[in-house]
Amino acid sequence: MRRLATPQDLEAVFSIYMHESVVPFLGYDPMPLDEFRAIYKELVDSRSFHVYEVEGRVAGFYRATRYPGRARHVACFGTLAVDPSLHGKGIAQAMVNDAIARLKAEGVKRIELYAESDNAPGLRFYEKLGFEYEGTLRKFYKRAGEADYIDDHLLALLID
């Protein structure tokens, strides 16, 4: 079940976000909960950050924002992750398909997302859902403690 995130979801989201297999592919480096609070508040206040529950617990989350004006028909996915203990159970696919269906019902014709070039499982997942590679943002991403910058790939799904 999808719903807007609330302040009460902080610890559940934090535990997924900061998991060692998730955090390299999201926008912030590892940090303690107290530092994450401000980032989480911004996500909640955006009213575009959703959690996806399975059996009453937060199983994943994503942010879906719409562009303004002439690009109002375009949405962008970001901050998307599923609890690693639930990987392989179809939750990510159900969550993203639910988000796509909701956006389509709202008139969205294009959904874009950015994925790190070294996130092979994520790239395969998005391609299976019909997202297509559109370009590379070179040296776009830098993780703390790593010497090299990482390219980000832009993928998009066009909705008929």
mmCIF file of N, CA, C and O in Angstrom, residues 69-127:
data_model
loop_
_atom_site.group_PDB
_atom_site.id
_atom_site.type_symbol
_atom_site.label_atom_id
_atom_site.label_comp_id
_atom_site.label_asym_id
_atom_site.label_seq_id
_atom_site.Cartn_x
_atom_site.Cartn_y
_atom_site.Cartn_z
ATOM 1 N N GLY A 69 4.683 24.030 -15.440
ATOM 2 C CA GLY A 69 4.482 24.670 -16.742
ATOM 3 C C GLY A 69 4.324 23.704 -17.891
ATOM 4 O O GLY A 69 3.581 22.728 -17.810
ATOM 5 N N ARG A 70 5.032 23.970 -18.962
ATOM 6 C CA ARG A 70 4.912 23.173 -20.190
ATOM 7 C C ARG A 70 5.368 21.729 -20.031
ATOM 8 O O ARG A 70 5.061 20.891 -20.868
ATOM 9 N N ALA A 71 6.105 21.462 -18.987
ATOM 10 C CA ALA A 71 6.572 20.095 -18.733
ATOM 11 C C ALA A 71 5.755 19.430 -17.626
ATOM 12 O O ALA A 71 6.189 18.449 -17.029
ATOM 13 N N ARG A 72 4.574 19.928 -17.369
ATOM 14 C CA ARG A 72 3.710 19.389 -16.303
ATOM 15 C C ARG A 72 3.362 17.913 -16.529
ATOM 16 O O ARG A 72 3.013 17.204 -15.603
ATOM 17 N N HIS A 73 3.483 17.467 -17.753
ATOM 18 C CA HIS A 73 3.182 16.065 -18.082
ATOM 19 C C HIS A 73 4.347 15.123 -17.745
ATOM 20 O O HIS A 73 4.261 13.924 -17.975
ATOM 21 N N VAL A 74 5.424 15.684 -17.170
ATOM 22 C CA VAL A 74 6.618 14.894 -16.863
ATOM 23 C C VAL A 74 6.778 14.764 -15.349
ATOM 24 O O VAL A 74 6.645 15.742 -14.616
ATOM 25 N N ALA A 75 7.076 13.553 -14.919
ATOM 26 C CA ALA A 75 7.384 13.292 -13.508
ATOM 27 C C ALA A 75 8.795 12.741 -13.416
ATOM 28 O O ALA A 75 9.325 12.169 -14.376
ATOM 29 N N CYS A 76 9.390 12.899 -12.250
ATOM 30 C CA CYS A 76 10.736 12.382 -12.013
ATOM 31 C C CYS A 76 10.719 11.540 -10.739
ATOM 32 O O CYS A 76 10.269 12.008 -9.692
ATOM 33 N N PHE A 77 11.207 10.304 -10.861
ATOM 34 C CA PHE A 77 11.369 9.434 -9.698
ATOM 35 C C PHE A 77 12.732 9.684 -9.078
ATOM 36 O O PHE A 77 13.712 9.893 -9.784
ATOM 37 N N GLY A 78 12.794 9.599 -7.778
ATOM 38 C CA GLY A 78 14.066 9.681 -7.085
ATOM 39 C C GLY A 78 13.923 9.121 -5.684
ATOM 40 O O GLY A 78 12.829 8.749 -5.258
ATOM 41 N N THR A 79 15.037 9.034 -4.966
ATOM 42 C CA THR A 79 15.040 8.548 -3.590
ATOM 43 C C THR A 79 14.209 7.266 -3.483
ATOM 44 O O THR A 79 13.324 7.140 -2.667
ATOM 45 N N LEU A 80 14.513 6.329 -4.360
ATOM 46 C CA LEU A 80 13.732 5.098 -4.474
ATOM 47 C C LEU A 80 14.541 3.932 -3.917
ATOM 48 O O LEU A 80 15.675 3.715 -4.331
ATOM 49 N N ALA A 81 13.945 3.204 -2.980
ATOM 50 C CA ALA A 81 14.627 2.039 -2.401
ATOM 51 C C ALA A 81 13.612 1.108 -1.753
ATOM 52 O O ALA A 81 12.525 1.522 -1.366
ATOM 53 N N VAL A 82 14.020 -0.152 -1.636
ATOM 54 C CA VAL A 82 13.235 -1.182 -0.944
ATOM 55 C C VAL A 82 14.141 -1.802 0.114
ATOM 56 O O VAL A 82 15.351 -1.953 -0.086
ATOM 57 N N ASP A 83 13.561 -2.144 1.235
ATOM 58 C CA ASP A 83 14.288 -2.794 2.322
ATOM 59 C C ASP A 83 15.042 -4.006 1.759
ATOM 60 O O ASP A 83 14.429 -4.907 1.180
ATOM 61 N N PRO A 84 16.368 -4.043 1.899
ATOM 62 C CA PRO A 84 17.141 -5.163 1.351
ATOM 63 C C PRO A 84 16.708 -6.534 1.860
ATOM 64 O O PRO A 84 16.852 -7.524 1.145
ATOM 65 N N SER A 85 16.148 -6.602 3.060
ATOM 66 C CA SER A 85 15.691 -7.902 3.570
ATOM 67 C C SER A 85 14.476 -8.410 2.796
ATOM 68 O O SER A 85 14.107 -9.578 2.921
ATOM 69 N N LEU A 86 13.875 -7.545 1.986
ATOM 70 C CA LEU A 86 12.693 -7.922 1.204
ATOM 71 C C LEU A 86 12.985 -8.027 -0.291
ATOM 72 O O LEU A 86 12.067 -8.236 -1.085
ATOM 73 N N HIS A 87 14.248 -7.880 -0.682
ATOM 74 C CA HIS A 87 14.597 -7.989 -2.098
ATOM 75 C C HIS A 87 14.227 -9.369 -2.633
ATOM 76 O O HIS A 87 14.266 -10.363 -1.911
ATOM 77 N N GLY A 88 13.845 -9.403 -3.894
ATOM 78 C CA GLY A 88 13.501 -10.660 -4.544
ATOM 79 C C GLY A 88 12.074 -11.108 -4.314
ATOM 80 O O GLY A 88 11.683 -12.191 -4.742
ATOM 81 N N LYS A 89 11.258 -10.286 -3.675
ATOM 82 C CA LYS A 89 9.873 -10.655 -3.372
ATOM 83 C C LYS A 89 8.868 -9.894 -4.245
ATOM 84 O O LYS A 89 7.666 -9.968 -4.012
ATOM 85 N N GLY A 90 9.360 -9.138 -5.213
ATOM 86 C CA GLY A 90 8.465 -8.406 -6.111
ATOM 87 C C GLY A 90 7.957 -7.084 -5.555
ATOM 88 O O GLY A 90 7.095 -6.443 -6.166
ATOM 89 N N ILE A 91 8.479 -6.656 -4.428
ATOM 90 C CA ILE A 91 7.987 -5.431 -3.792
ATOM 91 C C ILE A 91 8.371 -4.203 -4.603
ATOM 92 O O ILE A 91 7.547 -3.306 -4.820
ATOM 93 N N ALA A 92 9.609 -4.143 -5.062
ATOM 94 C CA ALA A 92 10.037 -2.980 -5.852
ATOM 95 C C ALA A 92 9.188 -2.859 -7.110
ATOM 96 O O ALA A 92 8.731 -1.766 -7.458
ATOM 97 N N GLN A 93 8.952 -3.972 -7.777
ATOM 98 C CA GLN A 93 8.142 -3.937 -8.998
ATOM 99 C C GLN A 93 6.716 -3.493 -8.687
ATOM 100 O O GLN A 93 6.148 -2.659 -9.391
ATOM 101 N N ALA A 94 6.136 -4.011 -7.621
ATOM 102 C CA ALA A 94 4.778 -3.618 -7.246
ATOM 103 C C ALA A 94 4.725 -2.135 -6.887
ATOM 104 O O ALA A 94 3.802 -1.416 -7.298
ATOM 105 N N MET A 95 5.720 -1.663 -6.142
ATOM 106 C CA MET A 95 5.748 -0.265 -5.731
ATOM 107 C C MET A 95 5.876 0.663 -6.932
ATOM 108 O O MET A 95 5.134 1.642 -7.056
ATOM 109 N N VAL A 96 6.806 0.360 -7.830
ATOM 110 C CA VAL A 96 7.019 1.226 -8.993
ATOM 111 C C VAL A 96 5.833 1.132 -9.951
ATOM 112 O O VAL A 96 5.380 2.154 -10.491
ATOM 113 N N ASN A 97 5.289 -0.046 -10.154
ATOM 114 C CA ASN A 97 4.108 -0.162 -11.026
ATOM 115 C C ASN A 97 2.928 0.612 -10.461
ATOM 116 O O ASN A 97 2.172 1.245 -11.209
ATOM 117 N N ASP A 98 2.754 0.584 -9.152
ATOM 118 C CA ASP A 98 1.702 1.357 -8.502
ATOM 119 C C ASP A 98 1.925 2.853 -8.733
ATOM 120 O O ASP A 98 1.000 3.596 -9.054
ATOM 121 N N ALA A 99 3.166 3.289 -8.583
ATOM 122 C CA ALA A 99 3.491 4.710 -8.794
ATOM 123 C C ALA A 99 3.245 5.115 -10.244
ATOM 124 O O ALA A 99 2.677 6.178 -10.519
ATOM 125 N N ILE A 100 3.639 4.265 -11.179
ATOM 126 C CA ILE A 100 3.424 4.558 -12.596
ATOM 127 C C ILE A 100 1.935 4.656 -12.897
ATOM 128 O O ILE A 100 1.489 5.581 -13.590
ATOM 129 N N ALA A 101 1.150 3.731 -12.378
ATOM 130 C CA ALA A 101 -0.299 3.758 -12.611
ATOM 131 C C ALA A 101 -0.926 5.027 -12.053
ATOM 132 O O ALA A 101 -1.781 5.652 -12.696
ATOM 133 N N ARG A 102 -0.500 5.437 -10.865
ATOM 134 C CA ARG A 102 -1.029 6.669 -10.267
ATOM 135 C C ARG A 102 -0.662 7.878 -11.102
ATOM 136 O O ARG A 102 -1.503 8.728 -11.396
ATOM 137 N N LEU A 103 0.594 7.955 -11.518
ATOM 138 C CA LEU A 103 1.037 9.098 -12.328
ATOM 139 C C LEU A 103 0.338 9.126 -13.683
ATOM 140 O O LEU A 103 -0.058 10.185 -14.167
ATOM 141 N N LYS A 104 0.174 7.964 -14.278
ATOM 142 C CA LYS A 104 -0.533 7.876 -15.561
ATOM 143 C C LYS A 104 -1.968 8.381 -15.403
ATOM 144 O O LYS A 104 -2.468 9.150 -16.239
ATOM 145 N N ALA A 105 -2.636 7.985 -14.319
ATOM 146 C CA ALA A 105 -4.012 8.430 -14.064
ATOM 147 C C ALA A 105 -4.085 9.944 -13.868
ATOM 148 O O ALA A 105 -5.121 10.553 -14.126
ATOM 149 N N GLU A 106 -2.977 10.539 -13.433
ATOM 150 C CA GLU A 106 -2.918 11.990 -13.239
ATOM 151 C C GLU A 106 -2.507 12.736 -14.506
ATOM 152 O O GLU A 106 -2.334 13.948 -14.475
ATOM 153 N N GLY A 107 -2.329 12.005 -15.617
ATOM 154 C CA GLY A 107 -2.006 12.643 -16.883
ATOM 155 C C GLY A 107 -0.533 12.701 -17.234
ATOM 156 O O GLY A 107 -0.157 13.319 -18.235
ATOM 157 N N VAL A 108 0.314 12.037 -16.476
ATOM 158 C CA VAL A 108 1.741 12.025 -16.785
ATOM 159 C C VAL A 108 1.976 11.194 -18.048
ATOM 160 O O VAL A 108 1.412 10.118 -18.215
ATOM 161 N N LYS A 109 2.810 11.727 -18.931
ATOM 162 C CA LYS A 109 3.137 11.049 -20.190
ATOM 163 C C LYS A 109 4.593 10.611 -20.258
ATOM 164 O O LYS A 109 4.992 9.890 -21.163
ATOM 165 N N ARG A 110 5.404 11.098 -19.310
ATOM 166 C CA ARG A 110 6.831 10.775 -19.296
ATOM 167 C C ARG A 110 7.285 10.721 -17.837
ATOM 168 O O ARG A 110 6.992 11.620 -17.059
ATOM 169 N N ILE A 111 8.007 9.644 -17.506
ATOM 170 C CA ILE A 111 8.598 9.512 -16.173
ATOM 171 C C ILE A 111 10.099 9.322 -16.369
ATOM 172 O O ILE A 111 10.519 8.450 -17.124
ATOM 173 N N GLU A 112 10.879 10.157 -15.687
ATOM 174 C CA GLU A 112 12.321 10.028 -15.780
ATOM 175 C C GLU A 112 12.904 9.663 -14.421
ATOM 176 O O GLU A 112 12.271 9.862 -13.402
ATOM 177 N N LEU A 113 14.107 9.142 -14.483
ATOM 178 C CA LEU A 113 14.854 8.856 -13.271
ATOM 179 C C LEU A 113 16.332 8.854 -13.615
ATOM 180 O O LEU A 113 16.718 8.752 -14.776
ATOM 181 N N TYR A 114 17.139 9.001 -12.590
ATOM 182 C CA TYR A 114 18.584 8.964 -12.729
ATOM 183 C C TYR A 114 19.098 7.778 -11.928
ATOM 184 O O TYR A 114 18.654 7.535 -10.807
ATOM 185 N N ALA A 115 20.023 7.033 -12.526
ATOM 186 C CA ALA A 115 20.613 5.882 -11.839
ATOM 187 C C ALA A 115 22.116 5.892 -12.074
ATOM 188 O O ALA A 115 22.584 6.147 -13.188
ATOM 189 N N GLU A 116 22.855 5.629 -11.014
ATOM 190 C CA GLU A 116 24.304 5.613 -11.108
ATOM 191 C C GLU A 116 24.764 4.537 -12.083
ATOM 192 O O GLU A 116 24.202 3.447 -12.135
ATOM 193 N N SER A 117 25.815 4.853 -12.809
ATOM 194 C CA SER A 117 26.320 3.924 -13.821
ATOM 195 C C SER A 117 26.816 2.616 -13.209
ATOM 196 O O SER A 117 26.865 1.601 -13.911
ATOM 197 N N ASP A 118 27.161 2.610 -11.936
ATOM 198 C CA ASP A 118 27.629 1.387 -11.291
ATOM 199 C C ASP A 118 26.513 0.644 -10.551
ATOM 200 O O ASP A 118 26.782 -0.305 -9.817
ATOM 201 N N ASN A 119 25.291 1.046 -10.757
ATOM 202 C CA ASN A 119 24.146 0.382 -10.126
ATOM 203 C C ASN A 119 23.523 -0.602 -11.121
ATOM 204 O O ASN A 119 22.410 -0.420 -11.602
ATOM 205 N N ALA A 120 24.268 -1.647 -11.444
ATOM 206 C CA ALA A 120 23.816 -2.615 -12.452
ATOM 207 C C ALA A 120 22.465 -3.244 -12.114
ATOM 208 O O ALA A 120 21.598 -3.324 -12.997
ATOM 209 N N PRO A 121 22.223 -3.675 -10.867
ATOM 210 C CA PRO A 121 20.905 -4.260 -10.581
ATOM 211 C C PRO A 121 19.772 -3.246 -10.782
ATOM 212 O O PRO A 121 18.718 -3.586 -11.318
ATOM 213 N N GLY A 122 19.989 -2.004 -10.361
ATOM 214 C CA GLY A 122 18.976 -0.972 -10.539
ATOM 215 C C GLY A 122 18.706 -0.692 -12.004
ATOM 216 O O GLY A 122 17.551 -0.585 -12.436
ATOM 217 N N LEU A 123 19.751 -0.591 -12.801
ATOM 218 C CA LEU A 123 19.592 -0.324 -14.234
ATOM 219 C C LEU A 123 18.821 -1.461 -14.920
ATOM 220 O O LEU A 123 17.929 -1.214 -15.728
ATOM 221 N N ARG A 124 19.155 -2.703 -14.572
ATOM 222 C CA ARG A 124 18.424 -3.854 -15.141
ATOM 223 C C ARG A 124 16.952 -3.808 -14.735
ATOM 224 O O ARG A 124 16.062 -4.050 -15.555
ATOM 225 N N PHE A 125 16.697 -3.489 -13.476
ATOM 226 C CA PHE A 125 15.328 -3.414 -12.970
ATOM 227 C C PHE A 125 14.522 -2.377 -13.750
ATOM 228 O O PHE A 125 13.418 -2.660 -14.220
ATOM 229 N N TYR A 126 15.060 -1.183 -13.895
ATOM 230 C CA TYR A 126 14.329 -0.122 -14.600
ATOM 231 C C TYR A 126 14.110 -0.475 -16.068
ATOM 232 O O TYR A 126 13.040 -0.215 -16.620
ATOM 233 N N GLU A 127 15.096 -1.081 -16.690
ATOM 234 C CA GLU A 127 14.942 -1.470 -18.087
ATOM 235 C C GLU A 127 13.850 -2.532 -18.244
ATOM 236 O O GLU A 127 13.079 -2.496 -19.204
#
